[in-house]
Coordinates of C-alpha atoms in Angstrom, one line a residue:
M1 CA 20.4 -24.2 72.4
A2 CA 19.0 -25.5 69.1
Q3 CA 18.8 -23.0 66.8
T4 CA 15.6 -22.2 65.1
E5 CA 15.4 -23.2 61.3
T6 CA 14.0 -20.4 58.8
V7 CA 11.8 -22.2 56.1
K8 CA 12.4 -20.5 53.1
E9 CA 9.2 -19.0 51.5
T10 CA 7.9 -21.0 48.3
K11 CA 7.4 -18.6 45.0
A12 CA 3.4 -19.0 45.8
Q13 CA 4.0 -17.5 49.0
R14 CA 6.3 -15.0 47.9
V15 CA 3.8 -13.5 45.5
E16 CA 0.8 -14.1 48.2
R17 CA 2.5 -12.1 50.5
L18 CA 3.4 -9.4 48.6
K19 CA 0.0 -9.2 47.1
R20 CA -1.1 -9.0 50.9
E21 CA 0.8 -6.1 50.9
K22 CA 0.2 -3.7 48.5
N23 CA -2.5 -3.1 45.5
P24 CA -0.3 -2.2 42.8
W25 CA -3.1 -0.1 41.3
E26 CA -2.7 1.8 44.3
A27 CA 0.8 2.8 44.0
L28 CA 1.2 4.9 40.8
D29 CA 3.1 7.1 43.0
E30 CA 6.0 4.8 43.0
I31 CA 6.3 4.2 39.5
R32 CA 6.8 8.0 38.9
G33 CA 9.6 8.0 41.6
F34 CA 11.3 5.0 39.4
A35 CA 10.9 6.8 36.4
R36 CA 12.7 10.0 38.5
T37 CA 15.2 7.6 40.4
G38 CA 16.3 5.3 37.3
F39 CA 16.1 1.8 36.7
N40 CA 18.4 0.4 39.4
S41 CA 16.3 1.7 42.2
I42 CA 13.4 -0.3 41.2
P43 CA 13.1 -3.2 44.2
P44 CA 12.9 -6.6 43.1
E45 CA 9.0 -6.9 44.4
W46 CA 8.5 -4.4 41.9
L47 CA 10.4 -6.3 38.8
G48 CA 9.2 -9.6 39.5
T49 CA 5.4 -9.1 40.7
Y50 CA 4.1 -5.6 41.4
F51 CA 5.0 -4.0 37.7
R52 CA 2.7 -6.9 36.1
W53 CA -1.0 -5.3 37.6
W54 CA 0.2 -2.3 35.2
G55 CA 0.6 -4.6 32.0
V56 CA 4.1 -4.5 32.4
Y57 CA 7.0 -7.1 32.6
T58 CA 10.4 -7.1 31.9
Q59 CA 11.8 -7.8 29.4
G60 CA 14.3 -10.7 28.1
D61 CA 17.7 -10.4 26.7
G62 CA 17.2 -12.0 23.6
A63 CA 18.5 -15.8 24.7
G64 CA 15.1 -16.9 26.1
V65 CA 15.2 -19.1 29.2
V66 CA 18.4 -21.0 28.0
G67 CA 20.0 -17.8 29.4
G68 CA 19.3 -18.1 32.6
K69 CA 18.5 -20.4 35.7
G70 CA 15.6 -21.2 37.7
G71 CA 13.4 -21.4 34.5
E72 CA 13.6 -17.6 33.7
G73 CA 16.0 -16.3 31.5
K74 CA 18.0 -12.6 31.7
A75 CA 16.0 -9.7 31.5
L76 CA 17.0 -6.3 30.3
P77 CA 16.7 -3.0 32.2
C78 CA 13.6 -2.3 29.9
F79 CA 10.0 -3.4 29.9
M80 CA 7.1 -5.0 27.7
L81 CA 4.3 -3.0 28.0
R82 CA 0.6 -4.4 27.2
I83 CA -2.2 -2.4 26.2
R84 CA -5.5 -3.7 27.2
I85 CA -8.4 -3.2 24.2
P86 CA -11.7 -4.4 25.8
N87 CA -13.5 -6.4 22.8
G88 CA -10.9 -5.3 20.2
I89 CA -12.5 -1.8 19.7
L90 CA -10.3 1.0 18.7
N91 CA -10.6 4.3 16.9
T92 CA -8.1 5.9 14.5
H93 CA -7.4 8.9 17.4
Q94 CA -6.3 5.9 19.7
L95 CA -3.8 3.5 17.3
R96 CA -2.4 7.2 16.3
T97 CA -1.7 7.3 19.9
V98 CA -0.1 3.8 20.1
A99 CA 1.7 4.5 16.8
E100 CA 3.0 7.8 18.0
L101 CA 4.1 5.8 21.1
T102 CA 5.7 2.9 19.3
Q103 CA 7.9 5.2 17.4
R104 CA 8.9 7.2 20.3
H105 CA 9.1 4.6 23.2
A106 CA 9.5 1.1 21.3
R107 CA 11.7 1.0 18.2
G108 CA 9.2 1.3 16.4
I109 CA 7.2 -2.3 16.4
A110 CA 4.7 -3.8 18.3
D111 CA 2.8 -7.0 18.4
L112 CA -1.3 -7.5 18.4
T113 CA -1.9 -10.3 20.8
V114 CA -3.9 -13.4 21.2
R115 CA -6.3 -11.5 23.2
Q116 CA -6.8 -8.4 21.3
N117 CA -4.1 -6.2 22.9
I118 CA -1.5 -4.4 21.3
Q119 CA 2.0 -4.9 23.0
L120 CA 5.0 -2.6 23.2
H121 CA 8.5 -3.7 23.6
W122 CA 12.3 -1.7 25.0
V123 CA 9.7 0.6 27.2
T124 CA 12.4 2.3 29.7
I125 CA 11.4 3.2 33.1
E126 CA 11.9 6.9 32.3
S127 CA 9.1 7.1 29.7
L128 CA 6.9 4.8 31.3
P129 CA 4.9 7.5 33.1
E130 CA 4.3 9.5 29.7
I131 CA 2.9 6.5 28.0
L132 CA 0.6 6.0 30.6
E133 CA -0.6 9.1 30.5
S134 CA -0.6 9.4 26.9
L135 CA -2.7 6.4 27.0
W136 CA -5.1 7.5 29.5
Q137 CA -5.7 10.8 27.4
S138 CA -6.7 8.6 24.6
G139 CA -8.7 6.6 26.3
L140 CA -6.5 3.3 26.7
N141 CA -5.2 1.7 29.5
T142 CA -2.8 -1.1 30.5
M143 CA -4.3 -1.9 33.8
G144 CA -5.3 -5.7 33.9
A145 CA -3.0 -6.3 30.9
C146 CA -1.0 -8.8 33.2
G147 CA -0.8 -9.9 36.7
D148 CA -3.2 -11.9 38.7
V149 CA -6.3 -10.2 37.7
T150 CA -9.1 -9.5 35.1
R151 CA -7.1 -9.9 31.9
N152 CA -8.3 -8.1 28.9
V153 CA -12.1 -9.4 28.1
T154 CA -12.3 -10.6 24.6
G155 CA -15.2 -10.5 22.4
C156 CA -16.3 -10.6 18.6
P157 CA -14.8 -8.5 16.8
V158 CA -17.3 -7.2 14.2
A159 CA -20.0 -7.3 17.2
G160 CA -22.9 -5.0 15.8
A161 CA -21.8 -5.2 12.2
D162 CA -21.5 -9.0 11.8
V163 CA -25.0 -9.7 9.4
D164 CA -24.9 -13.1 11.4
E165 CA -24.6 -12.4 14.8
I166 CA -27.3 -13.4 17.2
C167 CA -26.8 -10.2 19.4
D168 CA -24.0 -7.5 19.8
A169 CA -22.6 -8.4 23.2
S170 CA -19.7 -6.0 23.0
P171 CA -21.8 -3.9 25.7
L172 CA -21.4 -7.0 28.5
A173 CA -17.8 -7.0 27.3
L174 CA -17.2 -3.2 27.9
A175 CA -19.5 -3.7 31.2
A176 CA -17.3 -6.6 32.8
T177 CA -14.4 -4.7 32.0
Q178 CA -15.6 -1.7 33.7
M179 CA -16.9 -3.8 36.9
L180 CA -13.7 -5.8 37.1
A181 CA -10.6 -4.0 36.1
G182 CA -8.9 -1.4 38.2
N183 CA -11.6 -2.3 40.7
A184 CA -9.4 -2.8 44.3
D185 CA -12.1 -5.8 45.2
F186 CA -10.1 -8.2 42.7
Y187 CA -6.7 -7.3 42.3
N188 CA -5.9 -10.1 44.0
L189 CA -7.1 -13.0 42.4
P190 CA -5.0 -16.8 42.2
R191 CA -3.6 -15.8 38.7
K192 CA -5.0 -14.4 35.7
F193 CA -8.5 -14.7 34.6
K194 CA -9.7 -14.8 31.6
I195 CA -13.3 -14.2 30.1
S196 CA -14.9 -13.8 26.5
I197 CA -18.9 -12.8 26.1
T198 CA -19.5 -12.9 22.4
G199 CA -22.6 -12.9 20.2
C200 CA -21.4 -14.4 17.0
R201 CA -22.3 -17.7 15.6
V202 CA -18.5 -18.9 15.3
W203 CA -17.3 -18.4 18.5
C204 CA -14.2 -16.1 17.3
A205 CA -13.6 -14.9 20.6
Y206 CA -12.4 -18.8 22.0
P207 CA -14.8 -19.4 24.9
E208 CA -13.6 -23.1 24.5
I209 CA -10.3 -21.7 26.4
N210 CA -11.5 -19.1 28.8
D211 CA -12.3 -18.9 32.6
V212 CA -15.4 -17.6 31.6
G213 CA -16.9 -17.9 28.2
L214 CA -20.4 -16.7 27.0
T215 CA -21.8 -17.3 23.8
A216 CA -24.8 -16.1 22.7
I217 CA -28.1 -18.4 22.2
T218 CA -31.7 -17.9 21.5
R219 CA -34.7 -20.0 23.1
T220 CA -38.2 -19.5 23.1
I221 CA -40.8 -19.6 25.7
D222 CA -44.6 -19.4 25.1
G223 CA -43.8 -18.4 21.7
N224 CA -41.7 -15.5 22.6
P225 CA -37.7 -15.6 21.8
E226 CA -35.4 -14.4 24.0
T227 CA -31.5 -14.2 23.9
G228 CA -29.2 -14.9 26.6
F229 CA -26.0 -16.7 26.9
S230 CA -24.7 -20.4 27.3
L231 CA -22.0 -20.3 30.1
R232 CA -18.4 -22.0 30.1
V233 CA -16.0 -22.4 32.8
A234 CA -12.4 -23.2 33.6
G235 CA -11.0 -23.2 30.2
G236 CA -7.0 -22.9 29.0
L237 CA -4.3 -24.2 27.9
S238 CA -0.4 -23.3 29.1
A239 CA 1.5 -26.7 29.9
E240 CA -1.7 -28.3 30.9
P241 CA -4.7 -27.6 28.6
H242 CA -8.1 -28.2 29.6
L243 CA -11.2 -27.1 27.6
A244 CA -13.6 -25.1 28.9
A245 CA -16.7 -27.2 30.9
R246 CA -20.4 -26.2 29.4
L247 CA -22.7 -25.3 32.9
N248 CA -26.2 -26.9 32.7
A249 CA -27.1 -23.0 32.7
F250 CA -29.1 -20.1 30.2
V251 CA -27.7 -16.7 31.3
R252 CA -30.2 -13.8 30.6
W253 CA -28.8 -10.6 29.7
N254 CA -29.1 -9.0 32.8
Q255 CA -27.8 -11.6 34.6
V256 CA -24.2 -11.7 33.1
E257 CA -22.5 -9.2 35.2
L258 CA -23.9 -11.1 38.5
V259 CA -22.7 -14.4 37.0
I260 CA -19.1 -13.0 36.2
R261 CA -18.8 -11.5 39.6
G262 CA -19.7 -14.6 41.3
I263 CA -17.5 -16.6 39.0
A264 CA -14.4 -14.4 40.2
Q265 CA -15.5 -14.1 43.7
L266 CA -15.2 -17.9 43.7
F267 CA -12.1 -17.8 42.0
R268 CA -10.5 -15.0 44.3
E269 CA -11.8 -17.3 47.8
S270 CA -10.2 -20.6 46.1
S271 CA -7.4 -21.3 48.8
E272 CA -6.3 -24.2 47.4
L273 CA -5.6 -22.2 44.2
R274 CA -2.8 -20.2 46.0
E275 CA -0.6 -23.1 47.0
H276 CA 1.2 -23.6 43.9
R277 CA 1.5 -20.8 41.3
E278 CA 1.4 -23.1 38.0
R279 CA -1.6 -24.5 39.6
A280 CA -3.4 -21.3 40.8
R281 CA -5.7 -21.3 37.1
L282 CA -9.6 -22.3 37.5
K283 CA -9.3 -25.0 35.6
F284 CA -7.1 -26.8 38.4
L285 CA -10.4 -27.4 40.4
F286 CA -11.2 -29.7 37.5
L287 CA -7.9 -31.1 36.8
R288 CA -6.5 -31.8 40.2
H289 CA -9.1 -30.8 43.1
G290 CA -12.2 -33.1 41.5
W291 CA -14.8 -30.7 40.9
T292 CA -17.7 -31.3 38.2
A293 CA -19.7 -28.8 35.8
D294 CA -22.7 -29.4 38.6
D295 CA -20.5 -28.6 41.7
F296 CA -19.4 -25.5 40.2
Q297 CA -22.9 -24.8 39.0
K298 CA -24.2 -25.4 42.6
E299 CA -21.3 -22.8 44.4
I300 CA -21.8 -19.8 41.8
E301 CA -25.7 -20.1 42.3
Q302 CA -25.3 -20.1 45.8
R303 CA -22.9 -16.9 45.4
I304 CA -25.6 -15.0 43.1
G305 CA -28.4 -15.9 45.1
F306 CA -30.3 -17.8 42.5
R307 CA -31.3 -20.5 39.8
L308 CA -29.8 -20.3 37.1
D309 CA -32.5 -21.4 33.8
P310 CA -31.8 -24.8 32.2
A311 CA -29.4 -24.7 29.5
A312 CA -31.2 -24.0 26.3
P313 CA -30.1 -26.5 22.8
E314 CA -27.0 -24.5 21.4
E315 CA -25.0 -25.1 17.9
A316 CA -21.5 -24.9 18.5
P317 CA -19.6 -24.2 15.0
A318 CA -18.5 -27.0 13.2
D319 CA -15.2 -26.3 11.2
V320 CA -15.5 -23.1 10.3
Y321 CA -12.6 -20.2 10.4
R322 CA -12.5 -17.9 12.8
D323 CA -10.3 -14.9 11.7
H324 CA -12.6 -12.3 10.0
I325 CA -10.2 -11.8 7.3
G326 CA -11.7 -10.9 3.5
I327 CA -14.4 -8.3 2.5
H328 CA -17.6 -9.2 4.4
A329 CA -21.2 -7.7 4.2
Q330 CA -22.4 -6.0 7.2
K331 CA -25.8 -5.8 8.7
Q332 CA -26.0 -2.1 8.0
P333 CA -27.4 -2.0 4.4
G334 CA -24.4 -1.0 2.2
Y335 CA -21.6 -1.3 4.5
C336 CA -18.9 -3.8 4.6
Y337 CA -15.8 -4.4 7.4
V338 CA -12.4 -5.6 5.7
G339 CA -10.3 -7.9 7.5
A340 CA -6.5 -7.5 7.1
T341 CA -3.8 -10.2 8.2
V342 CA -1.1 -8.8 10.5
L343 CA 1.5 -11.6 9.7
R344 CA 2.5 -13.4 13.3
G345 CA 0.9 -10.1 15.1
R346 CA 3.8 -7.9 14.0
I347 CA 3.2 -4.3 13.3
T348 CA 5.2 -1.2 12.5
A349 CA 4.4 2.1 13.5
D350 CA 3.8 3.4 10.2
Q351 CA 1.8 0.5 9.2
M352 CA -0.2 1.8 12.4
R353 CA -0.3 5.2 11.2
A354 CA -1.5 4.3 7.8
A355 CA -3.9 2.0 8.9
A356 CA -5.6 5.1 10.5
D357 CA -5.3 6.8 7.5
L358 CA -7.4 4.7 5.4
A359 CA -9.9 3.9 8.2
D360 CA -10.7 7.7 8.3
R361 CA -10.5 8.0 4.4
F362 CA -12.4 4.8 3.6
A363 CA -15.0 4.7 6.6
N364 CA -15.6 6.5 9.7
G365 CA -12.3 5.4 12.0
E366 CA -13.6 2.6 13.8
L367 CA -11.0 -0.8 13.9
R368 CA -11.1 -3.7 15.3
T369 CA -7.9 -6.0 16.8
T370 CA -8.8 -10.1 16.8
N371 CA -8.0 -13.2 18.7
M372 CA -5.5 -14.2 15.9
Q373 CA -3.7 -11.1 15.7
N374 CA -5.2 -9.4 12.9
L375 CA -6.8 -6.1 12.1
L376 CA -10.0 -5.0 10.9
V377 CA -11.7 -1.7 9.5
V378 CA -15.6 -2.0 10.3
N379 CA -18.3 0.9 8.8
V380 CA -16.8 0.6 5.3
P381 CA -19.1 1.8 2.4
R382 CA -19.5 -1.4 0.2
L383 CA -18.5 0.7 -3.0
Q384 CA -15.1 1.8 -1.0
A385 CA -14.0 -1.7 0.5
D386 CA -12.1 -2.8 -2.9
S387 CA -10.1 0.4 -2.9
L388 CA -9.4 0.0 0.9
A389 CA -8.8 -3.5 0.3
K390 CA -5.5 -2.6 -2.2
E391 CA -4.1 -0.2 0.1
L392 CA -4.0 -2.5 2.9
D393 CA -2.2 -4.9 1.1
D394 CA 0.1 -2.0 -0.1
I395 CA 1.2 -1.1 3.5
G396 CA 1.6 -5.1 4.0
L397 CA -1.3 -5.8 5.5
R398 CA -2.9 -8.3 3.4
V399 CA -6.7 -8.6 3.2
G400 CA -6.2 -12.0 1.0
G401 CA -3.3 -14.0 1.3
S402 CA -2.7 -17.7 1.1
P403 CA -3.9 -20.0 4.4
F404 CA -0.5 -20.0 5.4
W405 CA -0.5 -16.2 5.9
R406 CA -3.9 -16.2 7.1
G407 CA -3.6 -19.2 9.7
A408 CA -0.3 -18.2 11.3
V409 CA 0.0 -17.1 14.9
A410 CA 2.8 -16.9 17.0
C411 CA 4.4 -15.7 20.2
S412 CA 6.9 -13.3 21.5
G413 CA 9.4 -16.3 21.7
T414 CA 13.0 -15.0 22.8
E415 CA 13.2 -11.9 21.4
F416 CA 11.5 -10.7 24.3
C417 CA 10.2 -13.2 26.4
K418 CA 12.6 -15.1 29.3
L419 CA 10.4 -17.7 29.4
A420 CA 11.1 -18.6 25.6
I421 CA 12.9 -21.5 24.2
T422 CA 13.3 -20.5 20.6
E423 CA 12.8 -17.5 18.6
T424 CA 9.3 -17.5 16.6
K425 CA 7.9 -13.9 15.0
T426 CA 11.1 -14.4 12.2
F427 CA 10.8 -18.3 12.3
S428 CA 6.8 -17.9 11.4
R429 CA 7.5 -15.6 8.5
W430 CA 10.1 -17.5 7.3
L431 CA 8.0 -20.7 7.4
V432 CA 4.9 -19.2 6.0
E433 CA 7.0 -17.7 2.9
E434 CA 8.8 -21.1 2.4
L435 CA 5.2 -22.6 2.7
E436 CA 3.6 -20.4 0.4
E437 CA 6.5 -20.9 -2.4
R438 CA 6.4 -25.0 -1.9
L439 CA 2.6 -25.3 -1.8
P440 CA 1.3 -22.7 -4.4
G441 CA -2.5 -22.8 -4.4
F442 CA -3.1 -24.3 -1.2
E443 CA -6.8 -23.8 -0.2
Q444 CA -7.4 -25.8 3.2
H445 CA -8.0 -23.5 6.0
L446 CA -5.4 -24.2 8.7
K447 CA -4.2 -22.7 12.0
L448 CA -0.1 -22.9 11.9
H449 CA 0.3 -22.1 15.8
V450 CA 4.0 -21.2 16.5
T451 CA 4.8 -21.1 20.7
G452 CA 8.4 -20.9 21.8
C453 CA 7.8 -23.2 25.0
P454 CA 5.3 -25.2 26.2
N455 CA 3.3 -22.5 27.9
S456 CA 0.9 -22.4 25.0
C457 CA 0.9 -18.5 24.3
G458 CA 0.9 -19.2 21.0
Q459 CA -2.0 -21.4 21.3
H460 CA -0.7 -24.1 19.6
W461 CA -3.1 -26.6 21.4
I462 CA -5.9 -25.7 19.3
A463 CA -4.2 -25.3 16.2
D464 CA -4.4 -27.6 13.2
I465 CA -0.6 -27.6 13.3
G466 CA 1.0 -26.3 16.5
I467 CA 4.3 -26.7 17.0
E468 CA 6.1 -26.0 20.6
G469 CA 9.8 -24.8 20.9
K470 CA 12.5 -27.1 22.1
K471 CA 16.2 -27.4 21.7
L472 CA 18.4 -29.8 20.0
K473 CA 22.3 -30.6 20.4
V474 CA 23.7 -30.4 17.3
G475 CA 27.8 -30.6 17.9
D476 CA 28.5 -28.3 20.9
R477 CA 25.6 -25.8 19.9
M478 CA 21.8 -25.8 21.0
L479 CA 19.8 -25.2 18.2
D480 CA 16.1 -24.1 18.4
A481 CA 13.8 -27.0 17.6
Y482 CA 10.3 -27.9 17.6
Y483 CA 7.6 -30.7 18.6
F484 CA 4.9 -31.6 16.4
C485 CA 1.0 -31.4 17.8
L486 CA -1.6 -32.1 15.2
G487 CA -5.4 -31.8 15.0
G488 CA -6.5 -29.6 17.6
A489 CA -9.9 -28.0 17.4
V490 CA -12.7 -25.6 18.8
G491 CA -16.2 -25.6 18.5
L492 CA -18.3 -28.4 18.0
H493 CA -15.3 -31.2 17.4
Q494 CA -13.0 -29.5 20.1
S495 CA -9.9 -31.3 20.7
I496 CA -6.5 -30.7 22.2
A497 CA -4.0 -31.1 19.6
R498 CA -2.1 -34.5 19.7
P499 CA 1.7 -34.6 20.9
V500 CA 2.5 -36.8 17.9
G501 CA 5.9 -38.0 18.7
Y502 CA 8.3 -35.8 16.3
R503 CA 10.9 -33.2 17.2
C504 CA 13.1 -31.4 14.7
L505 CA 15.8 -28.6 14.0
A506 CA 13.7 -25.2 13.2
S507 CA 15.1 -25.1 9.7
E508 CA 13.6 -28.7 9.2
V509 CA 9.9 -27.8 10.1
P510 CA 8.9 -26.6 6.7
D511 CA 10.4 -29.9 5.0
A512 CA 8.1 -31.7 7.7
I513 CA 5.1 -29.6 7.1
E514 CA 5.0 -29.8 3.3
R515 CA 5.3 -33.8 3.4
L516 CA 2.5 -33.7 5.6
L517 CA 0.3 -31.2 3.5
R518 CA 1.2 -32.8 0.5
R519 CA 0.2 -36.3 1.6
Y520 CA -2.9 -34.5 2.8
L521 CA -3.5 -33.3 -0.9
I522 CA -2.5 -37.1 -2.0
D523 CA -5.0 -39.2 0.3
R524 CA -7.7 -37.0 1.4
S525 CA -11.2 -38.4 1.2
N526 CA -14.0 -36.2 -1.2
G527 CA -14.2 -33.2 0.9
E528 CA -12.2 -34.1 3.9
N529 CA -10.7 -31.2 5.6
L530 CA -7.3 -31.5 7.9
R531 CA -9.0 -31.8 10.8
Q532 CA -10.9 -35.0 9.6
F533 CA -8.0 -36.0 7.8
F534 CA -5.9 -36.2 11.1
A535 CA -8.8 -37.8 13.3
R536 CA -8.2 -40.7 10.7
H537 CA -4.8 -41.5 11.4
D538 CA -2.9 -42.7 14.1
D539 CA 0.3 -40.7 15.4
T540 CA 2.6 -43.5 14.0
E541 CA 1.2 -42.7 10.4
L542 CA 0.8 -38.8 11.2
R543 CA 4.5 -39.0 12.4
A544 CA 5.6 -41.0 9.5
F545 CA 4.0 -38.5 7.1
L546 CA 6.1 -35.7 9.0
V547 CA 8.8 -37.7 8.4
G548 CA 8.5 -39.2 5.1
E549 CA 9.5 -42.6 6.7
I550 CA 8.5 -44.5 9.9
V551 CA 10.4 -43.6 12.9
E552 CA 9.7 -44.4 16.7
P553 CA 8.2 -41.5 18.7
V554 CA 10.5 -38.6 20.9
P555 CA 8.9 -37.9 24.4
R556 CA 7.5 -34.0 24.1
D557 CA 8.5 -32.8 27.3
L558 CA 12.5 -32.7 26.8
S559 CA 13.5 -29.1 27.5
P560 CA 16.2 -27.2 28.5
G561 CA 14.6 -26.6 32.0
R562 CA 11.8 -26.3 34.0
V563 CA 9.8 -23.5 32.4
P564 CA 7.1 -22.0 34.4
H565 CA 4.0 -21.0 33.4
G566 CA 4.2 -17.9 31.0
I567 CA 1.8 -14.7 30.6
E568 CA -0.5 -15.5 27.5
G569 CA -1.2 -12.6 25.7

């Protein structure tokens, strides 16, 4: 009698089965039970899948991916926890709550992420229910900060204050959050679903790399102006970057929620995106399944039950910096907002408490987090702005600072992430300090992004200088190294950064960047910025600038093992 062969589930099949079996948002009592019985009582399906719906996922042991097997490193018996901050809007009592939790449960440090979240580390299962309760009492939440759900809805951090904004779109970002986060109809998407809604002119919420990107625009009909939104879809980075496609649509204010819901439904019901975990994002309808912008728009219009008006002309921002750092006048007369750089997103509990105190002393207690891992104070009387800036500088949150300090973005790296190949946070600080010392007076804005693996949680694909973590063998040791990608841009001149064929040890990165930027300073044309300089040189030339001589290219994809798609902030 022939034996029946057991067919092993694929990773995608297993996750899809687990999601069908349980909505994690309805299982809070199980989390409370684990807190009573301890870490060893937690079943694998919770550690690997269900916890993520609560913004919780296991923390790496510090060795990153190379310390484990199957593309994932070893985990410690503790967690990283991500706090969702819709549109980056915070008040001081909320920041103090986060600071207190950081001090008591996360060894005193937290990270601001590239989706305006705040992320804690070293969280134990015993402390998790208390953390969740404290956040709820302050009006914050972790639901949907991770998992196959709608992630934190991002928007312009100075919405309602920006003197140049087309409109304050933050009510729409908050409405979209309320519609989708925690909604049982949308707990089971193929993978993460990212939305940005902005009324600003500089698109600081990065619509180009979101699944849904709505940017405010004004059209005139019969002499009457109307504000609505351009619509972009299927953007995303990770190992296969895809800049969002603009649809031929003008989305009216009262249509925004319907359109977002329709796209979320389309994503939820795309069975072809559930077959492979690494190809489960909306962008793969375009990259692998032959969809076009017209196809997508027809499907959405069928779902929402009406035709969208044709797109109106828009003015994409050209080579503008999107960090909101410094002192800037608000639309409210006599008031400013003050933007402080949180270098590589790392912030301490003491800094959070101090920033909250300053926001109460000098303003009305409102703060904002940004997509470049920074912190702003809004509604500051103009006469108080300089004093506030000085005190922010005194606590290590620079309101000024060099382009290197302002432009640095870094993912979690091997310090906490099981998928990372290199350490990023300490390295980024050292890199910035080295470049400040070597190139004093450098004034050109630049985005200097460090990501610890191919998954682009540090968004190196849209950076002027993006470096991707690798390993190089030196003697009998595997050492941190970085691969260079240059010339990424968003807005009018959007472009994915070019892998230029150069990789070096982490210790040699400052030398390479110094050589590159000195060549730029010597050879640039009148008024030429970095994007333009990189665009007029080919990969061979750029590689020579980095190395100091002509060298053969090396492939980008050499890594210690297959690395699955990461969990970007």
